[in-house]
Amino acid sequence: MGITARFNTKLIFVVFIILNFSLAQRSDYFQQRVDYTMDVSLDPKTHKLTGKQTAIYYNNSPDTLREIYYHLYLNAFKPGSSMQIRGDVIRNGLGERIRAMKPDEYGWTNVKFLKADDEDIDFEIFDTILRAKLKKPLAPGHFVKLEMEFESQIPKQTRRNGRNNREGIDYSMAQWYPKICEYDFEGWHADQYIEREFYGVWGNFDVKITLPSDYLVGATG
């Protein structure tokens, strides 16, 4: 039985490789890219995270892009969010816990400004999605430099992100930064966060994190 299990694992792995190789050979296949540089600080007294982000976004698609979308996951952790409403509908208790939180226990992200190639651009936020209109359309094969400053509050309720969980972890920080949505052959995947993960844009991260000296930081991904 152990041999069969190992064989099946290898078979699935081989099929996965073949599938990805086949997709990569398609003449219409493309994959977007973004390189992030971030400098953030966390204040444990207020549970606030402040940061600056620069993202170089490469348009490898055959389409001209006129908008940019970001995920703001932390906005899901406050009353009225799509995640709270879904929790009420499926009755998993999460909706009740979010509605019971006090304002200093909410999760949220405020974007102070957003620039594209050094020019301020307008944006609007609906729940966990930020939508920004580009002043200059992003043509295929080109890139745009996106800069922002943001401030977030880490929620008391923990769902991959939060503070003071049952295992004694002060801060769980999955999906903590403003994250550009994926764009593929189906278009923008600007879906609201309702406890379900999203696949993201490939790229690189250069991140500086300032914390009190007695904190121990662990990372994966």
Short mmCIF file of C-alpha atoms in Angstrom, two decimals:
data_model
loop_
_atom_site.label_atom_id
_atom_site.label_comp_id
_atom_site.label_asym_id
_atom_site.label_seq_id
_atom_site.Cartn_x
_atom_site.Cartn_y
_atom_site.Cartn_z
CA MET A 1 0.00 0.00 0.00
CA GLY A 2 2.92 2.32 0.73
CA ILE A 3 4.39 1.60 -2.70
CA THR A 4 1.07 2.43 -4.36
CA ALA A 5 0.86 5.74 -2.50
CA ARG A 6 4.37 6.72 -3.61
CA PHE A 7 3.58 5.73 -7.17
CA ASN A 8 0.41 7.83 -7.20
CA THR A 9 2.26 10.83 -5.82
CA LYS A 10 4.87 10.55 -8.57
CA LEU A 11 2.19 10.11 -11.19
CA ILE A 12 0.35 13.23 -10.05
CA PHE A 13 3.64 15.14 -10.00
CA VAL A 14 4.46 14.06 -13.56
CA VAL A 15 0.99 14.99 -14.80
CA PHE A 16 1.34 18.39 -13.11
CA ILE A 17 4.67 19.01 -14.85
CA ILE A 18 3.29 17.95 -18.23
CA LEU A 19 0.22 20.16 -17.77
CA ASN A 20 2.31 23.20 -16.91
CA PHE A 21 4.72 22.49 -19.77
CA SER A 22 1.77 22.27 -22.16
CA LEU A 23 0.34 25.57 -20.94
CA ALA A 24 3.72 27.26 -21.29
CA GLN A 25 3.91 26.13 -24.95
CA ARG A 26 0.64 27.82 -25.86
CA SER A 27 1.21 30.78 -28.13
CA ASP A 28 -1.30 32.86 -26.14
CA TYR A 29 0.11 31.98 -22.69
CA PHE A 30 1.37 34.82 -20.53
CA GLN A 31 2.25 35.43 -16.91
CA GLN A 32 2.26 38.82 -15.20
CA ARG A 33 5.04 39.88 -12.83
CA VAL A 34 5.40 42.32 -9.95
CA ASP A 35 8.47 43.21 -7.88
CA TYR A 36 7.70 44.66 -4.44
CA THR A 37 9.89 46.84 -2.25
CA MET A 38 8.41 47.55 1.19
CA ASP A 39 9.46 49.28 4.40
CA VAL A 40 7.02 48.67 7.27
CA SER A 41 6.85 49.19 11.04
CA LEU A 42 4.59 47.50 13.59
CA ASP A 43 3.62 49.17 16.87
CA PRO A 44 2.49 46.47 19.36
CA LYS A 45 0.93 49.11 21.65
CA THR A 46 -1.61 50.21 19.03
CA HIS A 47 -1.51 47.09 16.81
CA LYS A 48 -0.93 49.46 13.88
CA LEU A 49 1.23 48.68 10.85
CA THR A 50 2.52 51.60 8.77
CA GLY A 51 4.37 51.20 5.54
CA LYS A 52 5.60 52.36 2.18
CA GLN A 53 5.39 50.16 -0.87
CA THR A 54 6.81 50.39 -4.38
CA ALA A 55 5.62 47.83 -6.92
CA ILE A 56 7.05 47.48 -10.42
CA TYR A 57 4.24 45.80 -12.36
CA TYR A 58 5.08 44.19 -15.71
CA ASN A 59 2.31 43.74 -18.26
CA ASN A 60 3.21 40.55 -20.10
CA SER A 61 -0.33 40.13 -21.42
CA PRO A 62 -1.47 40.97 -24.96
CA ASP A 63 -3.93 43.50 -23.51
CA THR A 64 -3.64 47.20 -22.75
CA LEU A 65 -4.51 47.74 -19.08
CA ARG A 66 -6.31 50.89 -17.97
CA GLU A 67 -6.88 49.93 -14.34
CA ILE A 68 -5.01 48.31 -11.46
CA TYR A 69 -6.63 46.32 -8.65
CA TYR A 70 -5.31 45.54 -5.17
CA HIS A 71 -6.42 43.17 -2.43
CA LEU A 72 -6.76 44.81 1.00
CA TYR A 73 -7.37 41.64 3.00
CA LEU A 74 -7.51 43.24 6.44
CA ASN A 75 -10.70 45.13 5.53
CA ALA A 76 -12.51 41.80 5.83
CA PHE A 77 -12.18 41.95 9.63
CA LYS A 78 -14.83 44.54 10.42
CA PRO A 79 -18.64 44.65 10.48
CA GLY A 80 -20.32 44.86 7.09
CA SER A 81 -17.56 43.08 5.23
CA SER A 82 -18.24 40.31 2.71
CA MET A 83 -16.51 37.85 5.05
CA GLN A 84 -18.77 38.82 7.97
CA ILE A 85 -21.88 38.45 5.80
CA ARG A 86 -20.73 35.06 4.50
CA GLY A 87 -20.10 33.94 8.06
CA ASP A 88 -23.70 34.80 8.91
CA VAL A 89 -25.03 32.94 5.87
CA ILE A 90 -23.11 29.70 6.44
CA ARG A 91 -23.41 30.04 10.24
CA ASN A 92 -19.81 29.25 11.08
CA GLY A 93 -19.72 31.73 13.98
CA LEU A 94 -17.26 34.08 12.29
CA GLY A 95 -19.92 36.63 11.39
CA GLU A 96 -21.03 36.89 15.01
CA ARG A 97 -17.47 37.29 16.24
CA ILE A 98 -16.70 40.05 13.74
CA ARG A 99 -19.88 41.96 14.61
CA ALA A 100 -19.03 41.71 18.31
CA MET A 101 -15.60 43.33 17.90
CA LYS A 102 -14.93 46.88 19.08
CA PRO A 103 -13.42 49.50 16.73
CA ASP A 104 -9.94 49.05 18.24
CA GLU A 105 -10.24 45.31 17.48
CA TYR A 106 -11.21 45.67 13.80
CA GLY A 107 -8.90 44.94 10.90
CA TRP A 108 -8.52 47.58 8.21
CA THR A 109 -6.13 49.16 5.72
CA ASN A 110 -6.15 52.83 4.78
CA VAL A 111 -4.22 53.88 1.66
CA LYS A 112 -2.90 57.42 2.05
CA PHE A 113 -1.93 57.88 -1.59
CA LEU A 114 -1.24 55.91 -4.76
CA LYS A 115 1.05 57.01 -7.57
CA ALA A 116 1.75 55.58 -11.00
CA ASP A 117 5.06 56.64 -12.53
CA ASP A 118 5.33 59.48 -9.97
CA GLU A 119 1.84 60.86 -10.68
CA ASP A 120 -1.03 60.69 -8.19
CA ILE A 121 -3.90 58.55 -9.45
CA ASP A 122 -7.47 58.28 -8.22
CA PHE A 123 -8.69 55.14 -6.51
CA GLU A 124 -11.74 53.80 -4.73
CA ILE A 125 -12.07 51.06 -2.14
CA PHE A 126 -14.99 48.68 -1.85
CA ASP A 127 -14.60 46.21 1.00
CA THR A 128 -11.33 44.31 0.39
CA ILE A 129 -10.68 45.59 -3.15
CA LEU A 130 -8.98 48.79 -4.27
CA ARG A 131 -9.57 49.91 -7.86
CA ALA A 132 -7.35 52.57 -9.44
CA LYS A 133 -7.57 54.15 -12.87
CA LEU A 134 -4.30 54.65 -14.71
CA LYS A 135 -3.80 58.04 -16.35
CA LYS A 136 -1.57 56.39 -18.93
CA PRO A 137 -2.75 53.00 -20.27
CA LEU A 138 -0.24 50.21 -19.68
CA ALA A 139 0.57 48.68 -23.06
CA PRO A 140 1.68 45.07 -23.60
CA GLY A 141 5.37 44.58 -22.87
CA HIS A 142 5.61 47.68 -20.67
CA PHE A 143 5.75 48.24 -16.92
CA VAL A 144 4.50 50.82 -14.43
CA LYS A 145 5.96 51.93 -11.10
CA LEU A 146 3.28 52.04 -8.40
CA GLU A 147 3.95 53.74 -5.07
CA MET A 148 1.77 53.98 -1.98
CA GLU A 149 1.76 54.67 1.71
CA PHE A 150 -0.63 52.71 3.89
CA GLU A 151 -1.66 52.14 7.49
CA SER A 152 -3.33 49.03 8.83
CA GLN A 153 -4.78 47.78 12.08
CA ILE A 154 -4.23 44.10 12.90
CA PRO A 155 -7.54 42.50 13.96
CA LYS A 156 -8.20 40.69 17.21
CA GLN A 157 -10.07 37.95 15.33
CA THR A 158 -7.56 35.55 13.76
CA ARG A 159 -8.17 34.00 10.34
CA ARG A 160 -4.64 33.52 8.96
CA ASN A 161 -4.20 37.13 10.04
CA GLY A 162 -4.75 38.52 13.52
CA ARG A 163 -3.30 38.97 16.97
CA ASN A 164 -2.93 36.91 20.14
CA ASN A 165 -4.11 33.55 18.83
CA ARG A 166 -4.70 30.39 20.84
CA GLU A 167 -1.16 29.13 20.21
CA GLY A 168 0.30 32.20 21.92
CA ILE A 169 1.46 33.90 18.72
CA ASP A 170 1.34 37.68 19.11
CA TYR A 171 0.77 38.38 15.42
CA SER A 172 -0.20 36.13 12.52
CA MET A 173 0.54 38.12 9.39
CA ALA A 174 -0.64 36.28 6.27
CA GLN A 175 -1.79 38.59 3.46
CA TRP A 176 -0.90 41.69 5.46
CA TYR A 177 0.23 44.00 2.65
CA PRO A 178 -1.72 45.67 -0.21
CA LYS A 179 -1.40 42.99 -2.88
CA ILE A 180 -1.94 43.49 -6.61
CA CYS A 181 -4.65 41.22 -7.99
CA GLU A 182 -3.87 38.62 -10.62
CA TYR A 183 -4.63 39.34 -14.28
CA ASP A 184 -4.81 36.43 -16.72
CA PHE A 185 -6.69 35.35 -19.85
CA GLU A 186 -9.94 35.71 -17.89
CA GLY A 187 -9.18 39.30 -16.88
CA TRP A 188 -8.73 40.76 -13.40
CA HIS A 189 -9.37 38.45 -10.45
CA ALA A 190 -10.58 41.19 -8.12
CA ASP A 191 -12.58 38.93 -5.81
CA GLN A 192 -13.59 39.91 -2.29
CA TYR A 193 -11.88 38.05 0.55
CA ILE A 194 -14.25 35.57 2.23
CA GLU A 195 -11.77 33.15 3.87
CA ARG A 196 -10.66 31.75 0.51
CA GLU A 197 -7.16 32.16 -0.87
CA PHE A 198 -6.26 33.79 -4.17
CA TYR A 199 -3.42 32.92 -6.49
CA GLY A 200 -1.17 35.92 -6.88
CA VAL A 201 1.20 37.56 -9.31
CA TRP A 202 4.68 36.07 -9.61
CA GLY A 203 7.58 38.31 -8.63
CA ASN A 204 10.15 39.29 -6.05
CA PHE A 205 10.01 40.80 -2.57
CA ASP A 206 12.47 43.13 -0.84
CA VAL A 207 10.94 43.82 2.57
CA LYS A 208 12.27 45.70 5.61
CA ILE A 209 10.31 45.13 8.84
CA THR A 210 10.84 47.21 11.98
CA LEU A 211 9.74 45.55 15.25
CA PRO A 212 10.66 45.69 18.94
CA SER A 213 13.97 43.87 19.50
CA ASP A 214 12.40 41.17 21.68
CA TYR A 215 10.22 39.83 18.86
CA LEU A 216 11.06 36.64 16.99
CA VAL A 217 10.00 36.64 13.34
CA GLY A 218 9.17 33.52 11.32
CA ALA A 219 8.41 33.47 7.60
CA THR A 220 7.44 31.05 4.86
CA GLY A 221 5.76 31.10 1.48
#
